[in-house]
Short mmCIF file of C-alpha atoms in Angstrom, two decimals:
data_model
loop_
_atom_site.label_atom_id
_atom_site.label_comp_id
_atom_site.label_asym_id
_atom_site.label_seq_id
_atom_site.Cartn_x
_atom_site.Cartn_y
_atom_site.Cartn_z
CA MET O 20 134.79 105.02 179.53
CA THR O 21 134.18 106.14 183.09
CA VAL O 22 133.95 109.76 184.15
CA THR O 23 137.30 108.46 186.32
CA SER O 24 138.81 107.68 183.13
CA ILE O 25 138.74 110.28 181.63
CA LEU O 26 139.27 112.73 184.07
CA ASN O 27 142.22 110.54 184.30
CA ALA O 28 143.33 110.54 180.95
CA MET O 29 142.62 114.13 180.56
CA SER O 30 145.23 115.18 183.59
CA SER O 31 148.30 116.81 182.82
CA PRO O 32 151.25 114.40 182.08
CA ASP O 33 153.63 116.07 183.90
CA PRO O 34 152.58 118.44 186.22
CA GLY O 35 155.42 118.56 188.10
CA SER O 36 157.14 120.63 185.16
CA ALA O 37 154.46 123.53 185.53
CA ARG O 38 156.29 124.15 189.02
CA ARG O 39 160.04 124.40 187.35
CA ARG O 40 161.00 128.70 187.94
CA GLY O 41 161.22 130.64 184.82
CA GLY O 42 164.97 131.49 183.67
CA ARG O 43 166.31 127.91 185.28
CA ARG O 44 166.07 126.10 181.69
CA GLY O 45 169.77 124.27 180.51
CA GLY O 46 169.45 124.74 176.23
CA THR O 47 167.62 125.65 173.19
CA ALA O 48 165.59 122.66 172.69
CA ASP O 49 162.93 123.42 175.77
CA THR O 50 163.10 126.81 174.97
CA ARG O 51 159.58 127.46 174.21
CA GLY O 52 158.04 125.09 176.56
CA ASP O 53 159.86 127.50 179.00
CA ILE O 54 158.47 130.90 177.51
CA LEU O 55 154.90 128.66 177.74
CA ARG O 56 155.36 128.58 181.28
CA ALA O 57 156.52 130.97 182.50
CA ALA O 58 153.24 132.22 180.21
CA ARG O 59 150.58 130.11 181.53
CA GLU O 60 152.20 131.51 185.30
CA GLN O 61 151.86 135.41 184.60
CA PHE O 62 148.57 134.66 182.10
CA ALA O 63 146.60 133.95 185.39
CA ALA O 64 146.77 136.72 186.60
CA GLY O 65 144.91 137.54 183.77
CA TYR O 66 145.05 139.07 180.10
CA GLU O 67 145.36 142.33 181.26
CA ALA O 68 147.35 142.22 183.37
CA THR O 69 150.71 140.37 181.25
CA SER O 70 152.73 141.47 179.30
CA VAL O 71 155.11 140.24 176.73
CA ARG O 72 158.85 142.01 178.38
CA ALA O 73 157.11 140.51 181.26
CA VAL O 74 156.58 137.07 180.49
CA ALA O 75 160.20 137.09 178.76
CA ARG O 76 162.17 137.46 181.74
CA GLY O 77 160.09 134.95 183.95
CA ALA O 78 160.97 132.58 180.40
CA GLY O 79 164.90 134.13 180.17
CA VAL O 80 164.27 134.84 176.61
CA ASP O 81 165.03 138.33 174.55
CA PRO O 82 161.18 139.41 173.60
CA SER O 83 161.75 139.52 170.66
CA LEU O 84 161.63 135.58 170.57
CA ILE O 85 158.29 135.75 172.32
CA VAL O 86 157.57 137.49 169.23
CA GLN O 87 159.44 134.84 166.38
CA PHE O 88 158.12 131.93 168.26
CA PHE O 89 154.45 133.23 168.87
CA GLY O 90 153.98 136.78 166.79
CA GLY O 91 152.77 138.77 170.31
CA LYS O 92 150.88 138.53 173.42
CA GLU O 93 146.98 137.86 171.47
CA GLY O 94 148.91 134.79 169.67
CA LEU O 95 150.84 133.54 173.29
CA PHE O 96 147.98 133.74 174.44
CA LYS O 97 145.93 131.21 172.27
CA ALA O 98 148.92 129.48 173.07
CA VAL O 99 149.04 128.52 176.20
CA LEU O 100 145.76 128.14 176.47
CA ASP O 101 145.44 125.48 173.07
CA ASP O 102 148.14 123.14 175.48
CA ALA O 103 145.99 124.21 178.77
CA ILE O 104 143.28 123.40 177.08
CA ARG O 105 144.55 120.61 174.00
CA PRO O 106 141.33 120.53 172.27
CA ALA O 107 142.10 118.43 169.90
CA GLU O 108 143.70 115.85 172.13
CA GLY O 109 140.51 115.99 174.42
CA MET O 110 137.49 116.59 172.47
CA THR O 111 139.04 113.61 169.52
CA PRO O 112 138.18 110.31 171.24
CA VAL O 113 134.92 112.05 172.73
CA LEU O 114 133.39 112.79 169.24
CA ALA O 115 135.09 108.76 168.01
CA GLY O 116 133.01 107.66 169.94
CA GLY O 117 130.15 108.09 168.46
CA THR O 118 126.81 110.96 169.98
CA GLY O 119 125.16 108.04 172.28
CA GLU O 120 127.26 109.36 175.17
CA ILE O 121 128.89 112.56 174.11
CA GLY O 122 127.03 115.16 177.13
CA PRO O 123 128.90 113.19 179.75
CA GLN O 124 132.19 112.94 178.00
CA LEU O 125 131.92 116.24 176.57
CA ALA O 126 131.42 118.05 180.69
CA ALA O 127 133.74 115.07 182.32
CA TYR O 128 136.82 116.07 179.92
CA PHE O 129 135.30 119.38 179.80
CA PHE O 130 135.41 120.17 183.88
CA GLY O 131 138.56 117.71 183.82
CA ILE O 132 140.55 120.50 182.43
CA TRP O 133 138.87 122.90 185.81
CA GLU O 134 139.95 120.33 188.59
CA ASP O 135 143.39 120.68 187.26
CA PRO O 136 145.82 122.67 188.99
CA VAL O 137 147.94 123.53 186.56
CA ARG O 138 145.94 123.76 183.01
CA ARG O 139 142.71 125.49 184.93
CA PRO O 140 144.17 128.76 185.62
CA PRO O 141 144.85 129.91 181.52
CA PHE O 142 141.65 128.34 181.31
CA GLN O 143 139.87 130.93 183.87
CA ALA O 144 141.90 134.11 182.59
CA MET O 145 140.22 133.38 179.47
CA LEU O 146 136.66 134.10 181.13
CA VAL O 147 137.13 136.09 183.42
CA SER O 148 139.48 138.51 181.25
CA ALA O 149 137.20 137.75 178.68
CA ALA O 150 134.56 139.66 179.81
CA SER O 151 136.34 143.22 180.05
CA ASN O 152 139.20 143.61 178.19
CA ALA O 153 138.45 143.36 173.97
CA ALA O 154 141.25 141.80 173.45
CA ALA O 155 140.46 138.65 175.00
CA ALA O 156 136.98 137.92 174.45
CA GLU O 157 138.09 138.37 170.94
CA VAL O 158 140.41 135.06 172.00
CA LEU O 159 137.74 133.76 173.89
CA ARG O 160 135.46 134.68 170.23
CA GLU O 161 138.27 132.58 167.97
CA PHE O 162 139.08 129.67 170.83
CA VAL O 163 134.57 128.54 170.71
CA ARG O 164 134.11 129.65 167.06
CA ASP O 165 137.44 126.62 165.83
CA GLU O 166 137.83 124.06 168.55
CA VAL O 167 134.30 123.72 169.83
CA ILE O 168 131.18 125.37 167.22
CA ALA O 169 133.21 123.99 164.92
CA ARG O 170 134.03 120.05 166.16
CA LEU O 171 131.60 120.06 167.40
CA SER O 172 128.86 120.80 165.40
CA VAL O 173 129.76 118.34 162.62
CA ALA O 174 130.00 115.70 165.82
CA VAL O 175 126.49 116.70 166.15
CA GLY O 176 124.94 115.88 162.47
CA GLY O 177 125.74 119.28 160.45
CA GLY O 178 122.79 121.89 159.65
CA ALA O 179 121.27 124.77 160.02
CA GLY O 180 120.71 125.02 164.07
CA SER O 181 123.65 122.89 164.81
CA GLU O 182 126.12 125.27 165.20
CA LEU O 183 123.45 127.47 168.17
CA ARG O 184 123.23 123.72 169.81
CA ALA O 185 126.74 123.23 170.30
CA GLU O 186 127.16 126.85 171.58
CA LEU O 187 124.60 126.62 174.07
CA ALA O 188 126.01 123.07 175.08
CA GLY O 189 129.06 124.99 175.72
CA SER O 190 127.56 127.92 176.94
CA HIS O 191 126.51 125.41 180.26
CA LEU O 192 129.42 123.69 180.43
CA ILE O 193 130.97 127.67 181.23
CA GLY O 194 128.39 128.84 182.96
CA ALA O 195 128.54 126.27 185.10
CA ALA O 196 132.49 126.19 185.35
CA LEU O 197 131.71 130.51 186.96
CA VAL O 198 129.66 128.85 189.67
CA ARG O 199 131.99 126.75 191.03
CA TYR O 200 135.77 127.82 190.61
CA VAL O 201 135.23 131.70 190.52
CA TYR O 202 131.97 132.64 191.77
CA ARG O 203 132.16 129.75 194.66
CA ILE O 204 128.60 129.21 194.96
CA PRO O 205 127.21 126.86 197.71
CA PRO O 206 125.81 123.83 197.34
CA LEU O 207 127.48 124.00 194.14
CA CYS O 208 130.90 124.72 194.56
CA ASP O 209 131.10 121.92 197.52
CA ALA O 210 129.43 118.69 195.67
CA PRO O 211 131.38 115.80 194.91
CA LEU O 212 132.12 115.87 191.23
CA GLU O 213 130.58 113.26 190.32
CA ASP O 214 126.85 115.05 191.21
CA VAL O 215 127.63 117.47 189.01
CA VAL O 216 129.26 116.72 185.72
CA GLY O 217 126.32 113.43 185.69
CA PRO O 218 123.44 116.48 184.96
CA VAL O 219 125.74 118.65 183.26
CA GLY O 220 125.88 115.66 180.41
CA ARG O 221 122.67 114.84 180.49
CA ALA O 222 121.79 119.01 179.92
CA ILE O 223 124.42 119.50 177.29
CA GLN O 224 123.48 116.04 176.05
CA GLY O 225 119.66 117.62 175.25
CA TYR O 226 121.03 119.93 173.36
CA LEU O 227 123.47 117.74 170.69
CA THR O 228 121.69 115.29 169.96
CA GLY O 229 117.78 115.86 171.11
CA GLY O 230 117.70 118.04 168.19
CA VAL O 231 119.63 116.34 165.79
CA ALA O 232 115.75 114.54 164.11
CA ALA O 233 114.83 118.18 163.33
CA ALA O 234 118.53 120.06 161.68
CA GLU O 235 118.75 117.51 159.90
CA ARG O 236 115.24 117.79 157.80
CA MET K 5 101.67 132.87 178.93
CA THR K 6 103.90 132.86 175.73
CA VAL K 7 107.77 134.69 175.20
CA THR K 8 106.66 136.88 174.33
CA SER K 9 103.61 138.06 177.13
CA ILE K 10 106.31 137.42 179.39
CA LEU K 11 109.11 139.33 178.46
CA ASN K 12 106.58 142.56 177.96
CA ALA K 13 105.54 142.21 181.05
CA MET K 14 108.90 142.04 182.45
CA SER K 15 109.71 145.11 180.77
CA SER K 16 110.77 148.02 182.67
CA PRO K 17 107.50 149.52 183.54
CA ASP K 18 109.21 153.41 182.57
CA PRO K 19 112.17 153.18 180.68
CA GLY K 20 113.05 157.33 179.55
CA SER K 21 113.23 157.58 184.02
CA ALA K 22 116.19 156.54 183.80
CA ARG K 23 117.37 158.50 181.51
CA ARG K 24 117.27 162.03 184.24
CA ARG K 25 119.96 163.66 184.49
CA GLY K 26 121.76 163.09 188.45
CA GLY K 27 121.48 165.94 190.68
CA ARG K 28 117.85 167.51 188.70
CA ARG K 29 115.38 165.84 191.18
CA GLY K 30 113.10 168.78 192.06
CA GLY K 31 111.86 167.21 195.63
CA THR K 32 113.12 165.25 198.29
CA ALA K 33 110.77 162.31 198.07
CA ASP K 34 112.53 160.41 195.31
CA THR K 35 115.58 160.78 196.65
CA ARG K 36 115.65 156.97 197.65
CA GLY K 37 114.84 156.61 193.33
CA ASP K 38 117.89 159.16 192.03
CA ILE K 39 120.55 157.86 194.07
CA LEU K 40 119.66 154.26 192.78
CA ARG K 41 119.50 155.89 188.58
CA ALA K 42 122.26 157.23 189.89
CA ALA K 43 124.55 154.38 191.35
CA ARG K 44 122.63 152.31 188.49
CA GLU K 45 124.23 154.38 185.82
CA GLN K 46 128.28 154.50 187.57
CA PHE K 47 127.93 150.81 188.56
CA ALA K 48 127.58 149.14 185.02
CA ALA K 49 131.80 151.14 184.47
CA GLY K 50 132.30 148.11 187.65
CA TYR K 51 131.75 147.27 191.05
CA GLU K 52 135.10 148.15 192.01
CA ALA K 53 135.09 151.77 190.02
CA THR K 54 132.02 152.88 191.20
CA SER K 55 132.21 154.12 194.44
CA VAL K 56 129.36 156.28 197.21
CA ARG K 57 131.31 159.62 196.86
CA ALA K 58 130.68 158.94 192.84
CA VAL K 59 127.16 157.68 192.86
CA ALA K 60 126.13 161.07 195.68
CA ARG K 61 127.36 163.37 193.28
CA GLY K 62 125.79 162.07 190.33
CA ALA K 63 122.49 162.31 192.43
CA GLY K 64 123.22 165.63 193.62
CA VAL K 65 123.00 164.58 198.15
CA ASP K 66 125.21 164.11 200.64
CA PRO K 67 127.58 160.67 200.80
CA SER K 68 126.05 160.34 203.93
CA LEU K 69 122.13 159.96 202.88
CA ILE K 70 123.38 156.79 200.96
CA VAL K 71 125.54 155.34 203.97
CA GLN K 72 121.70 155.98 206.15
CA PHE K 73 119.68 154.39 202.97
CA PHE K 74 121.83 152.09 202.05
CA GLY K 75 124.71 151.40 204.21
CA GLY K 76 126.68 151.62 201.51
CA LYS K 77 128.48 150.13 198.59
CA GLU K 78 127.32 146.48 199.05
CA GLY K 79 123.67 147.18 200.20
CA LEU K 80 123.38 150.31 197.23
CA PHE K 81 124.68 147.44 195.22
CA LYS K 82 122.44 145.10 196.57
CA ALA K 83 119.77 148.16 196.15
CA VAL K 84 120.63 148.43 192.69
CA LEU K 85 120.06 144.44 191.36
CA ASP K 86 116.99 143.71 193.16
CA ASP K 87 115.61 146.89 191.62
CA ALA K 88 116.57 145.73 188.29
CA ILE K 89 115.98 142.40 188.33
CA ARG K 90 113.34 142.38 190.88
CA PRO K 91 113.53 138.71 192.01
CA ALA K 92 110.07 138.95 194.01
CA GLU K 93 108.17 140.59 191.22
CA GLY K 94 109.58 138.50 188.37
CA MET K 95 109.69 134.95 190.08
CA THR K 96 106.51 135.05 191.82
CA PRO K 97 104.62 134.85 188.98
CA VAL K 98 106.22 132.39 187.40
CA LEU K 99 106.13 130.15 190.24
CA ALA K 100 102.92 130.99 190.76
CA GLY K 101 102.11 128.61 187.59
CA GLY K 102 102.79 125.43 188.52
CA THR K 103 106.53 123.23 187.23
CA GLY K 104 104.22 122.64 183.72
CA GLU K 105 105.82 125.09 182.14
CA ILE K 106 108.74 126.04 184.41
CA GLY K 107 112.11 126.55 182.66
CA PRO K 108 110.54 128.00 179.35
CA GLN K 109 108.69 130.74 181.33
CA LEU K 110 112.04 131.46 184.16
CA ALA K 111 114.25 132.32 180.84
CA ALA K 112 111.94 134.44 179.58
CA TYR K 113 111.96 135.86 182.31
CA PHE K 114 115.89 136.11 183.38
CA PHE K 115 116.52 136.84 179.38
CA GLY K 116 114.05 140.06 179.52
CA ILE K 117 116.34 141.80 181.89
CA TRP K 118 119.07 141.08 179.66
CA GLU K 119 117.06 142.40 176.82
CA ASP K 120 116.21 145.58 178.53
CA PRO K 121 118.94 148.33 178.43
CA VAL K 122 117.81 149.69 181.67
CA ARG K 123 117.90 146.88 183.80
CA ARG K 124 120.44 144.26 182.09
CA PRO K 125 123.62 146.93 182.79
CA PRO K 126 123.59 146.51 186.52
CA PHE K 127 122.73 142.36 186.44
CA GLN K 128 125.83 142.03 184.24
CA ALA K 129 128.32 144.74 185.96
CA MET K 130 127.15 142.06 188.81
CA LEU K 131 128.57 138.85 187.35
CA VAL K 132 131.68 140.07 185.43
CA SER K 133 132.67 142.08 188.32
CA ALA K 134 132.22 139.45 190.76
CA ALA K 135 134.46 137.94 188.76
CA SER K 136 137.59 139.10 189.54
CA ASN K 137 136.17 141.12 193.20
CA ALA K 138 135.72 139.75 196.21
CA ALA K 139 132.78 142.64 197.48
CA ALA K 140 131.08 141.93 194.48
CA ALA K 141 131.44 138.24 194.50
CA GLU K 142 130.29 137.41 197.25
CA VAL K 143 126.91 140.06 197.01
CA LEU K 144 126.29 137.96 193.95
CA ARG K 145 126.96 134.68 195.96
CA GLU K 146 124.12 135.99 198.93
CA PHE K 147 121.80 137.45 195.86
CA VAL K 148 121.87 133.63 194.20
CA ARG K 149 121.32 131.19 197.55
CA ASP K 150 118.46 134.24 198.68
CA GLU K 151 116.91 135.60 195.47
CA VAL K 152 117.10 132.35 192.73
CA ILE K 153 117.96 128.71 195.34
CA ALA K 154 116.30 129.44 198.14
CA ARG K 155 113.31 131.14 195.59
CA LEU K 156 113.17 128.03 192.77
CA SER K 157 114.22 124.46 195.48
CA VAL K 158 111.01 125.20 197.58
CA ALA K 159 109.18 125.89 194.20
CA VAL K 160 110.50 122.28 192.67
CA GLY K 161 109.42 120.08 195.64
CA GLY K 162 112.52 121.11 198.31
CA GLY K 163 114.85 118.16 199.48
CA ALA K 164 118.34 116.64 199.06
CA GLY K 165 118.98 117.90 195.31
CA SER K 166 116.42 120.33 194.21
CA GLU K 167 119.35 123.37 195.45
CA LEU K 168 121.91 122.03 193.26
CA ARG K 169 119.32 121.95 190.51
CA ALA K 170 117.86 125.06 191.15
CA GLU K 171 121.70 126.30 190.80
CA LEU K 172 122.78 124.06 187.32
CA ALA K 173 119.68 125.43 185.94
CA GLY K 174 120.49 128.99 187.42
CA SER K 175 124.34 128.56 185.81
CA HIS K 176 123.38 127.25 182.76
CA LEU K 177 121.17 131.00 182.75
CA ILE K 178 123.89 132.86 183.52
CA GLY K 179 126.44 131.21 181.42
CA ALA K 180 124.39 132.04 178.26
CA ALA K 181 123.74 135.06 178.68
CA LEU K 182 127.03 135.78 179.06
CA VAL K 183 127.29 134.30 175.97
CA ARG K 184 124.96 135.85 174.48
CA TYR K 185 125.93 139.68 175.39
CA VAL K 186 129.54 139.64 176.99
CA TYR K 187 131.28 137.91 174.92
CA ARG K 188 128.96 138.42 172.23
CA ILE K 189 130.25 134.57 170.65
CA PRO K 190 127.91 133.87 167.22
CA PRO K 191 126.05 132.43 166.26
CA LEU K 192 124.24 132.72 169.85
CA CYS K 193 124.61 136.43 170.43
CA ASP K 194 122.96 136.94 166.77
CA ALA K 195 120.34 134.57 166.91
CA PRO K 196 116.24 135.79 167.94
CA LEU K 197 115.50 135.53 171.58
CA GLU K 198 113.06 132.88 170.13
CA ASP K 199 115.60 130.24 169.64
CA VAL K 200 117.76 130.86 172.64
CA VAL K 201 114.70 131.21 175.54
CA GLY K 202 112.68 127.83 173.97
CA PRO K 203 115.76 125.85 173.84
CA VAL K 204 117.54 126.77 177.08
CA GLY K 205 114.15 127.04 179.17
CA ARG K 206 113.95 123.56 178.10
CA ALA K 207 117.13 122.50 179.06
CA ILE K 208 116.40 124.72 182.89
CA GLN K 209 112.95 122.13 182.81
CA GLY K 210 114.76 118.69 182.93
CA TYR K 211 117.47 120.30 185.95
CA LEU K 212 114.30 121.57 187.95
CA THR K 213 111.38 119.07 186.90
CA GLY K 214 113.26 116.24 185.72
CA GLY K 215 114.57 114.62 189.16
CA VAL K 216 111.39 116.06 191.25
CA ALA K 217 110.66 112.10 191.60
CA ALA K 218 113.21 111.51 192.89
CA ALA K 219 114.44 114.03 194.92
CA GLU K 220 111.15 113.55 197.18
CA ARG K 221 111.61 109.84 198.00
#
């Protein structure tokens, strides 16, 4: 799989649907989707700035419905993140490909989310909000633990150091994305995507497979 | 140089001085130092939350003196960062050691700042504030350009790709520090310092020297 094919496969299946305005849904069938779309738009302003009430207004539903569907603001944020990042859908093919190209494939999947104008805002909101908001930080911690470390550490052979190595790889992805898309520091923010995905992919490949032998002793 | 010796050499020369309270300075000789100490304490709450007026109150000086010394809030923030990170003092010995161990030495220098309770808060404030505040982001961009990329890219041989490689290395350091100290995600946040400095140092070594031959063609 090439970087481009992975990026294409990972892009939003229907970016237009995200531009639908809240409150205009036709029926109740997609109420959950309407809530998620309204939430995605509002969480882009940050976790703290978003309220269940405002999301309900945006989706044209009663706030109690959001509590019923998602449990509350934290659950809603998690659902928005899952919808944007789709960790199972995105990581399963990467992990199924064996570990030989896992670094580059994982980097391509990850930066594909950031390059997508629909999927990037909630991901960015999580990282920015988690730096200053305790509830958002807890969501991020759970997300990294359950979706990133749990999947990756098994893929790279398990063992004592595999969780730390998986998280170190993730920390590099996070840092590179922040510098490129949030802090916007040249030349990383202006470099062609391939010039970033390639080197970062090779760097995290070292974490994910370089130490497998040692961890398996 | 071992990781421990670098960390010791990099730690605050006089941590006690940071605990002096503003407004108690004995003379005018250390007015600049008093302002910096007051600013360091207040910037720890974030760039946006800090005002020149409040720093002046904390240092027991007239706000006009801060403008005279530092030009204003942005210049004051830069001075606090320089004082905390001391890029020239910290990076010169690392860079003078040749490129053979530049990755591990740079990682030890960088994490040494984060492990220091006096030097870490302004650094952390810069990264957290820059994610949501345009002025803080500009300070961070200038800092990375002038202090990190300019120094590192020359050290690793210059050439077309050397700035990007230097920044990719920096982005990994930033990501690892955020995950360990700000997001506090296990196991990276609980791991012994050496278990982080070692692997991260080797990973950025690849950026800094792995591609030198190609860049020098």
